[in-house]
Amino acid sequence: MAPKRLFIKDLSTSFDPDTIISTKTGEAVSFDELMADLAGVRVIYVGERHFDPVHHRIQLDIIKAVYKTHPNIVVGMEMFDQTYQHILKRWSAGELDQETFLKKVHWYANWKYDFELYKDILEFTKQEKIRLVGLNVPFHIPPKIAVGGIENLSADDRKHIPQNIDTSNEAHRAYVEKVFNQHRTTRIDNFDFFYEAQSVWEDTMAAAVALNLKDDMMIVIAGNGHIIRKFGIPDRAFRRTGAEFRTIFPATAGEEVESDYADYIWATSRKKPHPKK
């Protein structure tokens, strides 16, 4: 049986695993060609399917390659909310061992995915003392918005989200509505509230990118859903910074994607996923 390939629908073309596709040209590029392009931007978004170890290897490879020429890079991660920044600073300074770190960031209460998926990335940031930034809104807030809307948040919760939340992007709204229809429950049945929650998620992380970019170069690690078509974090951060960026979307062979998903689509092999804890 022939190995599965990644199909890019609007190009009517498929690619083997371990192929990087420039969606600008529709052609495969080498890792070195990818890195040469990334060298000219300020923010690099590398997506993931959270449970896929291959996607995390790609993230680490890009971080290591960028670090060689930009040792002052910042790594921003969806996996931590901003209230843990003081803990992330201590991790990057080498002050915490893994066991203590996991307890202090409440990893399995907040993120829940197997830490082994992210271990190599985090160990590299610690080894090289790379500044690590938590991008996310506190994890208890989006579910509250999904069932009650922004207007019913407490004053304490509202302090953690930007004053202005953009809910005007119709393409993003349509994308989120498809997700909503797939995961709709009797407890979460108001799409307007669900979309407010998603937009708060995106704008909070975009604001964190803008706040922490400064004069550095940043690599942002987030789920594919936050970078797809750029209308999640990337475009919202760009409106705040004007900083040029690129998006890289890992996609598993056997799937079907479209070229407007990202600047680069990275076809990956299918591996057994890590379960949630």
Coordinates of C-alpha atoms in Angstrom, one line a residue:
M1 CA 0.0 0.0 0.0
A2 CA 1.3 3.4 -1.0
P3 CA 2.1 5.8 2.0
K4 CA -0.5 8.5 2.6
R5 CA 0.1 12.0 1.3
L6 CA -1.1 15.4 2.3
F7 CA -3.6 16.8 -0.2
I8 CA -3.9 20.6 -0.8
K9 CA -7.4 20.9 -2.1
D10 CA -7.2 24.2 -4.0
L11 CA -3.9 23.3 -5.6
S12 CA -5.1 19.8 -6.5
T13 CA -1.7 18.6 -5.4
S14 CA -0.5 16.1 -2.8
F15 CA 2.8 15.9 -1.0
D16 CA 4.8 13.2 0.8
P17 CA 5.3 13.4 4.6
D18 CA 8.3 15.5 5.7
T19 CA 7.7 18.0 3.0
I20 CA 7.5 21.8 3.6
I21 CA 5.2 23.6 1.2
S22 CA 5.4 27.3 0.5
T23 CA 1.8 28.3 -0.2
K24 CA 2.9 31.4 -2.0
T25 CA 4.4 29.3 -4.8
G26 CA 2.7 25.9 -4.2
E27 CA 6.1 24.3 -4.3
A28 CA 8.2 22.3 -1.8
V29 CA 11.0 24.1 -0.1
S30 CA 14.0 22.9 2.0
F31 CA 14.3 23.5 5.7
D32 CA 17.2 25.9 4.9
E33 CA 15.0 27.8 2.4
L34 CA 12.3 28.1 5.1
M35 CA 14.8 29.4 7.7
A36 CA 16.2 31.9 5.2
D37 CA 12.7 33.4 4.8
L38 CA 11.9 33.3 8.5
A39 CA 15.1 35.2 9.2
G40 CA 13.5 38.4 7.8
V41 CA 10.5 38.5 10.1
R42 CA 9.8 39.4 13.7
V43 CA 7.2 36.8 14.7
I44 CA 7.0 33.1 13.7
Y45 CA 3.9 31.2 14.5
V46 CA 4.3 27.4 14.6
G47 CA 1.1 25.5 15.0
E48 CA 0.4 22.0 16.3
R49 CA -2.1 19.3 16.9
H50 CA -1.6 19.2 20.6
F51 CA -1.2 15.4 21.0
D52 CA 1.1 14.9 18.0
P53 CA 4.8 14.4 18.9
V54 CA 5.9 15.1 15.3
H55 CA 4.5 18.6 15.5
H56 CA 6.4 19.3 18.6
R57 CA 9.6 18.1 17.1
I58 CA 9.1 20.6 14.2
Q59 CA 8.6 23.4 16.8
L60 CA 11.8 22.5 18.5
D61 CA 13.8 22.2 15.3
I62 CA 12.6 25.8 14.3
I63 CA 13.4 27.2 17.8
K64 CA 16.9 25.7 17.7
A65 CA 17.6 27.0 14.2
V66 CA 16.4 30.5 15.0
Y67 CA 18.3 30.6 18.3
K68 CA 21.6 30.0 16.4
T69 CA 21.3 33.5 14.8
H70 CA 18.9 35.2 17.2
P71 CA 20.0 34.2 20.8
N72 CA 17.6 36.8 22.2
I73 CA 14.5 35.2 20.9
V74 CA 11.4 35.0 23.0
V75 CA 9.2 31.8 23.0
G76 CA 5.5 32.5 23.6
M77 CA 3.3 29.5 24.5
E78 CA -0.4 29.0 24.5
M79 CA 0.1 26.3 27.2
F80 CA 0.6 28.8 30.0
D81 CA -1.6 31.6 31.1
Q82 CA -0.1 35.0 31.9
T83 CA -0.5 34.7 35.7
Y84 CA 2.3 32.2 35.7
Q85 CA 4.9 34.5 34.2
H86 CA 6.9 34.7 37.4
I87 CA 7.2 30.9 37.3
L88 CA 8.2 30.8 33.7
K89 CA 10.9 33.4 34.4
R90 CA 12.3 31.1 37.2
W91 CA 12.2 28.1 34.8
S92 CA 14.2 30.0 32.2
A93 CA 16.7 31.1 34.8
G94 CA 17.3 27.4 35.8
E95 CA 15.9 27.8 39.3
L96 CA 13.3 25.0 39.1
D97 CA 13.5 21.3 38.5
Q98 CA 10.8 19.6 36.4
E99 CA 8.8 18.3 39.2
T100 CA 8.6 21.6 41.0
F101 CA 7.8 23.4 37.8
L102 CA 4.9 21.2 36.9
K103 CA 3.4 21.7 40.4
K104 CA 3.8 25.5 40.3
V105 CA 2.3 25.9 36.9
H106 CA -0.5 23.3 37.7
W107 CA 0.3 21.7 34.3
Y108 CA -2.2 18.8 34.6
A109 CA -5.0 21.0 36.0
N110 CA -4.6 23.6 33.2
W111 CA -3.2 22.1 30.0
K112 CA -3.7 18.4 30.7
Y113 CA -1.7 17.0 27.7
D114 CA 1.2 14.8 28.5
F115 CA 4.2 16.9 29.5
E116 CA 6.5 14.6 27.6
L117 CA 5.2 16.2 24.4
Y118 CA 6.6 19.6 25.4
K119 CA 9.5 18.5 27.6
D120 CA 12.2 18.9 25.0
I121 CA 11.1 22.4 24.0
L122 CA 10.9 23.5 27.6
E123 CA 14.3 21.9 28.5
F124 CA 15.9 23.7 25.6
T125 CA 14.5 27.1 26.8
K126 CA 15.9 26.3 30.3
Q127 CA 19.3 25.2 29.0
E128 CA 19.8 28.3 26.9
K129 CA 18.0 30.7 29.3
I130 CA 15.5 31.7 26.5
R131 CA 12.8 34.0 27.7
L132 CA 9.6 32.1 28.0
V133 CA 6.2 33.9 27.9
G134 CA 2.8 32.6 28.8
L135 CA 0.2 33.9 26.3
N136 CA -3.1 32.6 27.5
V137 CA -6.0 34.0 29.4
P138 CA -6.5 32.2 32.8
F139 CA -8.1 28.9 31.8
H140 CA -11.2 29.3 34.0
I141 CA -12.3 32.4 32.1
P142 CA -13.2 31.2 28.5
P143 CA -15.7 28.6 29.8
K144 CA -17.5 31.3 31.9
I145 CA -17.8 33.5 28.7
A146 CA -19.1 30.5 26.7
V147 CA -22.0 30.1 29.0
G148 CA -22.6 33.7 30.2
G149 CA -20.9 36.1 27.8
I150 CA -18.3 38.8 28.5
E151 CA -20.8 41.1 30.2
N152 CA -21.4 38.7 33.0
L153 CA -17.7 38.3 34.0
S154 CA -16.6 39.6 37.3
A155 CA -14.4 42.6 37.5
D156 CA -11.5 40.4 38.6
D157 CA -11.9 38.2 35.6
R158 CA -12.2 41.2 33.2
K159 CA -8.8 42.4 34.3
H160 CA -7.2 39.5 32.5
I161 CA -8.7 40.3 29.0
P162 CA -8.1 43.2 26.6
Q163 CA -10.6 46.1 26.7
N164 CA -11.4 45.7 23.0
I165 CA -12.3 42.2 21.7
D166 CA -12.8 41.9 17.9
T167 CA -15.9 39.9 17.0
S168 CA -16.3 41.4 13.6
N169 CA -14.4 39.0 11.3
E170 CA -17.0 37.0 9.4
A171 CA -14.6 34.4 8.1
H172 CA -13.3 33.7 11.6
R173 CA -16.8 33.6 12.9
A174 CA -17.8 31.0 10.2
Y175 CA -14.8 28.9 11.1
V176 CA -15.6 28.9 14.8
E177 CA -19.2 28.2 14.1
K178 CA -18.2 24.9 12.4
V179 CA -16.2 24.0 15.5
F180 CA -19.2 25.0 17.7
N181 CA -21.6 22.8 15.7
Q182 CA -19.2 19.8 16.2
H183 CA -18.9 20.3 19.9
R184 CA -22.2 21.7 20.9
T185 CA -23.7 20.6 24.2
T186 CA -26.8 21.3 26.2
R187 CA -24.7 23.4 28.5
I188 CA -23.0 25.4 25.8
D189 CA -25.7 26.2 23.3
N190 CA -25.3 30.0 22.7
F191 CA -23.1 30.5 19.7
D192 CA -22.7 34.3 20.3
F193 CA -21.3 33.6 23.8
F194 CA -19.1 30.7 22.4
Y195 CA -17.7 33.1 19.7
E196 CA -17.0 35.8 22.3
A197 CA -15.0 33.2 24.3
Q198 CA -13.0 32.3 21.2
S199 CA -12.3 35.9 20.4
V200 CA -11.2 36.7 23.9
W201 CA -8.8 33.8 23.7
E202 CA -7.4 35.1 20.4
D203 CA -7.2 38.7 21.4
T204 CA -5.7 38.0 24.8
M205 CA -2.9 36.0 23.2
A206 CA -2.4 38.6 20.5
A207 CA -2.1 41.3 23.1
A208 CA 0.5 39.2 25.0
V209 CA 2.5 38.8 21.8
A210 CA 2.5 42.6 21.3
L211 CA 3.4 43.2 24.9
N212 CA 6.4 40.9 24.9
L213 CA 7.8 41.3 21.4
K214 CA 9.6 44.6 22.1
D215 CA 12.8 44.6 20.0
D216 CA 13.2 40.8 20.0
M217 CA 12.2 38.1 17.7
M218 CA 9.4 35.8 18.9
I219 CA 8.4 32.2 18.2
V220 CA 4.8 31.5 19.1
I221 CA 3.7 28.0 19.8
A222 CA -0.1 27.5 19.6
G223 CA -2.7 25.1 18.3
N224 CA -3.4 25.1 14.6
G225 CA -6.8 26.5 15.2
H226 CA -5.3 29.7 16.6
I227 CA -3.1 30.4 13.5
I228 CA -5.2 29.0 10.6
R229 CA -5.9 31.6 8.0
K230 CA -4.2 34.1 10.3
F231 CA -7.5 35.4 11.7
G232 CA -6.9 34.1 15.2
I233 CA -3.7 35.3 16.9
P234 CA -1.5 36.4 13.9
D235 CA -3.7 39.2 12.3
R236 CA -4.8 40.5 15.7
A237 CA -1.2 40.7 16.9
F238 CA -0.2 42.4 13.6
R239 CA -2.8 45.1 14.1
R240 CA -1.1 45.8 17.5
T241 CA 2.5 45.7 16.4
G242 CA 2.8 46.0 12.6
A243 CA 5.6 43.4 12.9
E244 CA 6.0 41.1 9.9
F245 CA 5.3 37.5 10.6
R246 CA 5.0 34.0 9.1
T247 CA 2.8 31.1 9.9
I248 CA 3.7 27.4 9.7
F249 CA 0.9 24.8 9.8
P250 CA 1.8 21.2 10.5
A251 CA -0.7 18.8 8.8
T252 CA -0.7 15.0 8.9
A253 CA -0.4 13.0 5.7
G254 CA -3.8 11.6 4.7
E255 CA -5.6 14.9 5.6
E256 CA -6.9 17.5 3.2
V257 CA -6.0 21.2 3.7
E258 CA -6.1 24.4 1.7
S259 CA -3.3 26.7 0.7
D260 CA -4.6 29.8 2.6
Y261 CA -4.2 27.9 5.9
A262 CA -0.7 29.4 6.4
D263 CA 2.4 30.7 4.7
Y264 CA 3.9 27.3 5.0
I265 CA 2.2 23.9 5.4
W266 CA 4.4 21.1 6.7
A267 CA 3.3 17.6 5.8
T268 CA 4.0 15.2 8.6
S269 CA 4.0 11.5 9.1
R270 CA 1.3 9.9 11.2
K271 CA 2.4 8.9 14.6
K272 CA 0.4 7.4 17.5
P273 CA -0.8 10.4 19.5
H274 CA -0.1 10.9 23.2
P275 CA -3.2 10.7 25.3
K276 CA -4.4 13.4 27.7
K277 CA -3.5 12.6 31.3

